[in-house]
Amino acid sequence: MADENDSPQTSRDAVEMWFDPICPWAWMTSRWLMEVETLREIDVTWSVMSLAVLNEHRHDLDAAYRARMDEAWGPVRVIIAAAEAHSDSVIKPLYDAMGTRIHLRRMNDFDQVIRESLEEVGLPAALAKDAHHKKYDAALHRSHKRGISLVGTDVGTPIISVAGVAFFGPVVTPSPKGEDAARLWDGCVLVAGTPGFYELKRSRTEGPILT
């Protein structure tokens, strides 16, 4: 007979989200997923993908976006370097610190973003130098490829994987809260898990509402 003090074990789904810290849409999705984590039985692992990697062989980018992609290597390189030196547990705090500066404070100097973010989360300032070196690019490519391999090459960031199902997005603004967030999660998992389902899309008429 079971002890009356025994409580049933709750099974939690393992969820993984791939993000690039410079992507405002991924930032919106990450804030939504944090809300979902408080409302549904999920545990989220945070992993890096890269817009710079995604676009590195494209020759049709305009000069301004190409310059942005050249700068985009820095934050993801530093996150990879920090994780290798200090464990994956630093990925989410570092993402939060970088994202707050990039998306909420509208800081455009990624070197400053990196320096301040490392200081905020208590990581060595020396990691900032890795933003400008290719030492960790192989590991960055592996993390990026692992996410992209689940959904195909014609998508961007973010990517989410849950219970053997992976999908791009959701792309949503503003980031839903409360039961709205939970319902969106339930819907995403439902449609993404439907055999043969590939796409549900409409044109965006708003930019990211970050506040």
GROMACS .gro file of C-alpha atoms in nm:
model
  211
    1MET     CA    1   0.000   0.000   0.000
    2ALA     CA    2   0.131   0.342  -0.089
    3ASP     CA    3   0.216   0.581   0.191
    4GLU     CA    4  -0.049   0.848   0.222
    5ASN     CA    5   0.230   1.105   0.218
    6ASP     CA    6   0.352   0.985  -0.121
    7SER     CA    7   0.281   1.232  -0.399
    8PRO     CA    8   0.251   1.136  -0.767
    9GLN     CA    9   0.559   1.199  -0.976
   10THR     CA   10   0.498   1.464  -1.237
   11SER     CA   11   0.662   1.407  -1.573
   12ARG     CA   12   0.814   1.719  -1.724
   13ASP     CA   13   0.890   1.755  -2.093
   14ALA     CA   14   1.243   1.845  -2.194
   15VAL     CA   15   1.238   2.150  -2.421
   16GLU     CA   16   1.532   2.307  -2.603
   17MET     CA   17   1.540   2.651  -2.761
   18TRP     CA   18   1.809   2.771  -3.001
   19PHE     CA   19   1.859   3.148  -3.013
   20ASP     CA   20   2.086   3.420  -3.142
   21PRO     CA   21   2.113   3.696  -2.880
   22ILE     CA   22   2.091   3.971  -3.141
   23CYS     CA   23   1.758   3.850  -3.285
   24PRO     CA   24   1.461   4.049  -3.148
   25TRP     CA   25   1.212   3.780  -3.249
   26ALA     CA   26   1.408   3.514  -3.063
   27TRP     CA   27   1.413   3.746  -2.761
   28MET     CA   28   1.034   3.773  -2.774
   29THR     CA   29   1.001   3.397  -2.803
   30SER     CA   30   1.239   3.337  -2.515
   31ARG     CA   31   1.038   3.564  -2.284
   32TRP     CA   32   0.723   3.374  -2.383
   33LEU     CA   33   0.892   3.038  -2.322
   34MET     CA   34   1.001   3.153  -1.976
   35GLU     CA   35   0.635   3.227  -1.902
   36VAL     CA   36   0.530   2.886  -2.035
   37GLU     CA   37   0.784   2.719  -1.806
   38THR     CA   38   0.585   2.847  -1.507
   39LEU     CA   39   0.253   2.725  -1.649
   40ARG     CA   40   0.327   2.391  -1.813
   41GLU     CA   41   0.537   2.092  -1.707
   42ILE     CA   42   0.846   2.176  -1.911
   43ASP     CA   43   1.216   2.226  -1.842
   44VAL     CA   44   1.398   2.442  -2.094
   45THR     CA   45   1.757   2.404  -2.212
   46TRP     CA   46   1.902   2.705  -2.394
   47SER     CA   47   2.135   2.662  -2.692
   48VAL     CA   48   2.300   2.892  -2.942
   49MET     CA   49   2.238   2.923  -3.312
   50SER     CA   50   2.373   3.204  -3.524
   51LEU     CA   51   2.240   3.445  -3.783
   52ALA     CA   52   2.603   3.502  -3.884
   53VAL     CA   53   2.644   3.131  -3.957
   54LEU     CA   54   2.306   3.119  -4.130
   55ASN     CA   55   2.409   3.400  -4.366
   56GLU     CA   56   2.784   3.351  -4.400
   57HIS     CA   57   2.770   3.214  -4.757
   58ARG     CA   58   2.501   3.447  -4.886
   59HIS     CA   59   2.608   3.707  -5.143
   60ASP     CA   60   2.275   3.886  -5.184
   61LEU     CA   61   2.278   4.078  -4.854
   62ASP     CA   62   2.278   4.456  -4.863
   63ALA     CA   63   2.579   4.633  -4.714
   64ALA     CA   64   2.408   4.732  -4.390
   65TYR     CA   65   2.283   4.380  -4.314
   66ARG     CA   66   2.617   4.226  -4.409
   67ALA     CA   67   2.787   4.461  -4.162
   68ARG     CA   68   2.536   4.355  -3.897
   69MET     CA   69   2.611   3.990  -3.965
   70ASP     CA   70   2.983   4.056  -3.935
   71GLU     CA   71   2.919   4.205  -3.590
   72ALA     CA   72   2.681   3.922  -3.495
   73TRP     CA   73   2.967   3.673  -3.450
   74GLY     CA   74   3.079   3.839  -3.129
   75PRO     CA   75   2.796   3.765  -2.882
   76VAL     CA   76   2.747   3.401  -2.988
   77ARG     CA   77   3.120   3.331  -2.983
   78VAL     CA   78   3.142   3.462  -2.628
   79ILE     CA   79   2.844   3.254  -2.512
   80ILE     CA   80   3.003   2.940  -2.659
   81ALA     CA   81   3.338   3.025  -2.499
   82ALA     CA   82   3.177   3.094  -2.162
   83ALA     CA   83   2.981   2.768  -2.171
   84GLU     CA   84   3.289   2.563  -2.257
   85ALA     CA   85   3.487   2.722  -1.973
   86HIS     CA   86   3.215   2.745  -1.708
   87SER     CA   87   2.941   2.492  -1.805
   88ASP     CA   88   2.614   2.531  -1.991
   89SER     CA   89   2.455   2.683  -1.680
   90VAL     CA   90   2.594   3.024  -1.781
   91ILE     CA   91   2.419   3.032  -2.120
   92LYS     CA   92   2.079   3.159  -2.006
   93PRO     CA   93   2.205   3.427  -1.761
   94LEU     CA   94   2.445   3.555  -2.024
   95TYR     CA   95   2.169   3.558  -2.286
   96ASP     CA   96   1.942   3.751  -2.050
   97ALA     CA   97   2.214   4.006  -1.980
   98MET     CA   98   2.304   4.052  -2.346
   99GLY     CA   99   1.943   4.057  -2.464
  100THR     CA  100   1.841   4.317  -2.209
  101ARG     CA  101   2.111   4.549  -2.337
  102ILE     CA  102   2.057   4.482  -2.707
  103HIS     CA  103   1.677   4.479  -2.718
  104LEU     CA  104   1.559   4.684  -2.421
  105ARG     CA  105   1.840   4.935  -2.379
  106ARG     CA  106   1.901   4.951  -2.757
  107MET     CA  107   2.278   4.927  -2.724
  108ASN     CA  108   2.446   4.884  -3.063
  109ASP     CA  109   2.807   4.844  -2.949
  110PHE     CA  110   2.831   4.467  -2.909
  111ASP     CA  111   3.175   4.489  -2.749
  112GLN     CA  112   3.026   4.703  -2.473
  113VAL     CA  113   2.727   4.469  -2.447
  114ILE     CA  114   2.963   4.175  -2.400
  115ARG     CA  115   3.182   4.348  -2.141
  116GLU     CA  116   2.888   4.461  -1.931
  117SER     CA  117   2.710   4.127  -1.959
  118LEU     CA  118   3.014   3.928  -1.848
  119GLU     CA  119   3.052   4.157  -1.550
  120GLU     CA  120   2.682   4.128  -1.461
  121VAL     CA  121   2.684   3.750  -1.448
  122GLY     CA  122   3.023   3.727  -1.277
  123LEU     CA  123   3.223   3.579  -1.562
  124PRO     CA  124   3.586   3.667  -1.640
  125ALA     CA  125   3.631   3.983  -1.846
  126ALA     CA  126   3.895   3.800  -2.050
  127LEU     CA  127   3.618   3.609  -2.230
  128ALA     CA  128   3.536   3.928  -2.421
  129LYS     CA  129   3.838   3.877  -2.643
  130ASP     CA  130   3.681   3.563  -2.788
  131ALA     CA  131   3.428   3.780  -2.972
  132HIS     CA  132   3.693   3.859  -3.232
  133HIS     CA  133   3.858   3.520  -3.274
  134LYS     CA  134   3.752   3.201  -3.453
  135LYS     CA  135   3.869   2.964  -3.180
  136TYR     CA  136   3.516   2.859  -3.089
  137ASP     CA  137   3.358   2.878  -3.433
  138ALA     CA  138   3.364   2.500  -3.481
  139ALA     CA  139   3.163   2.453  -3.161
  140LEU     CA  140   2.929   2.734  -3.265
  141HIS     CA  141   2.870   2.566  -3.602
  142ARG     CA  142   2.796   2.236  -3.427
  143SER     CA  143   2.536   2.392  -3.199
  144HIS     CA  144   2.380   2.578  -3.491
  145LYS     CA  145   2.376   2.269  -3.714
  146ARG     CA  146   2.216   2.058  -3.442
  147GLY     CA  147   1.920   2.297  -3.427
  148ILE     CA  148   1.890   2.351  -3.802
  149SER     CA  149   1.907   1.976  -3.870
  150LEU     CA  150   1.575   1.937  -3.687
  151VAL     CA  151   1.379   2.184  -3.901
  152GLY     CA  152   1.562   2.244  -4.231
  153THR     CA  153   1.776   2.519  -4.376
  154ASP     CA  154   1.499   2.754  -4.489
  155VAL     CA  155   1.429   2.892  -4.140
  156GLY     CA  156   1.597   3.129  -3.898
  157THR     CA  157   1.599   3.184  -3.525
  158PRO     CA  158   1.446   3.072  -3.293
  159ILE     CA  159   1.408   2.695  -3.307
  160ILE     CA  160   1.227   2.495  -3.039
  161SER     CA  161   1.236   2.119  -2.983
  162VAL     CA  162   1.001   1.927  -2.753
  163ALA     CA  163   0.920   1.557  -2.721
  164GLY     CA  164   1.075   1.470  -3.055
  165VAL     CA  165   0.902   1.757  -3.236
  166ALA     CA  166   1.089   2.067  -3.355
  167PHE     CA  167   0.966   2.387  -3.514
  168PHE     CA  168   1.077   2.737  -3.609
  169GLY     CA  169   0.922   3.012  -3.399
  170PRO     CA  170   0.672   3.101  -3.285
  171VAL     CA  171   0.719   3.455  -3.413
  172VAL     CA  172   0.487   3.662  -3.196
  173THR     CA  173   0.453   4.016  -3.066
  174PRO     CA  174   0.406   4.117  -2.794
  175SER     CA  175   0.524   3.821  -2.588
  176PRO     CA  176   0.209   3.652  -2.449
  177LYS     CA  177   0.156   3.626  -2.074
  178GLY     CA  178  -0.049   3.403  -1.849
  179GLU     CA  179  -0.304   3.173  -2.005
  180ASP     CA  180  -0.246   3.332  -2.347
  181ALA     CA  181   0.113   3.206  -2.329
  182ALA     CA  182   0.001   2.858  -2.221
  183ARG     CA  183  -0.258   2.830  -2.498
  184LEU     CA  184  -0.004   2.932  -2.761
  185TRP     CA  185   0.232   2.664  -2.633
  186ASP     CA  186  -0.037   2.398  -2.646
  187GLY     CA  187  -0.126   2.500  -3.001
  188CYS     CA  188   0.234   2.501  -3.122
  189VAL     CA  189   0.300   2.153  -2.985
  190LEU     CA  190  -0.027   2.026  -3.131
  191VAL     CA  191   0.022   2.148  -3.487
  192ALA     CA  192   0.396   2.076  -3.497
  193GLY     CA  193   0.327   1.720  -3.386
  194THR     CA  194   0.071   1.659  -3.660
  195PRO     CA  195   0.222   1.426  -3.925
  196GLY     CA  196   0.268   1.611  -4.252
  197PHE     CA  197   0.226   1.957  -4.100
  198TYR     CA  198   0.487   2.205  -4.221
  199GLU     CA  199   0.378   2.566  -4.214
  200LEU     CA  200   0.122   2.812  -4.084
  201LYS     CA  201   0.208   3.173  -4.165
  202ARG     CA  202   0.082   3.523  -4.232
  203SER     CA  203   0.257   3.850  -4.314
  204ARG     CA  204   0.389   4.047  -4.018
  205THR     CA  205   0.230   4.388  -3.978
  206GLU     CA  206   0.409   4.485  -3.655
  207GLY     CA  207   0.765   4.487  -3.536
  208PRO     CA  208   0.878   4.343  -3.204
  209ILE     CA  209   0.698   4.505  -2.908
  210LEU     CA  210   0.972   4.460  -2.652
  211THR     CA  211   0.828   4.638  -2.349
   0.00000   0.00000   0.00000
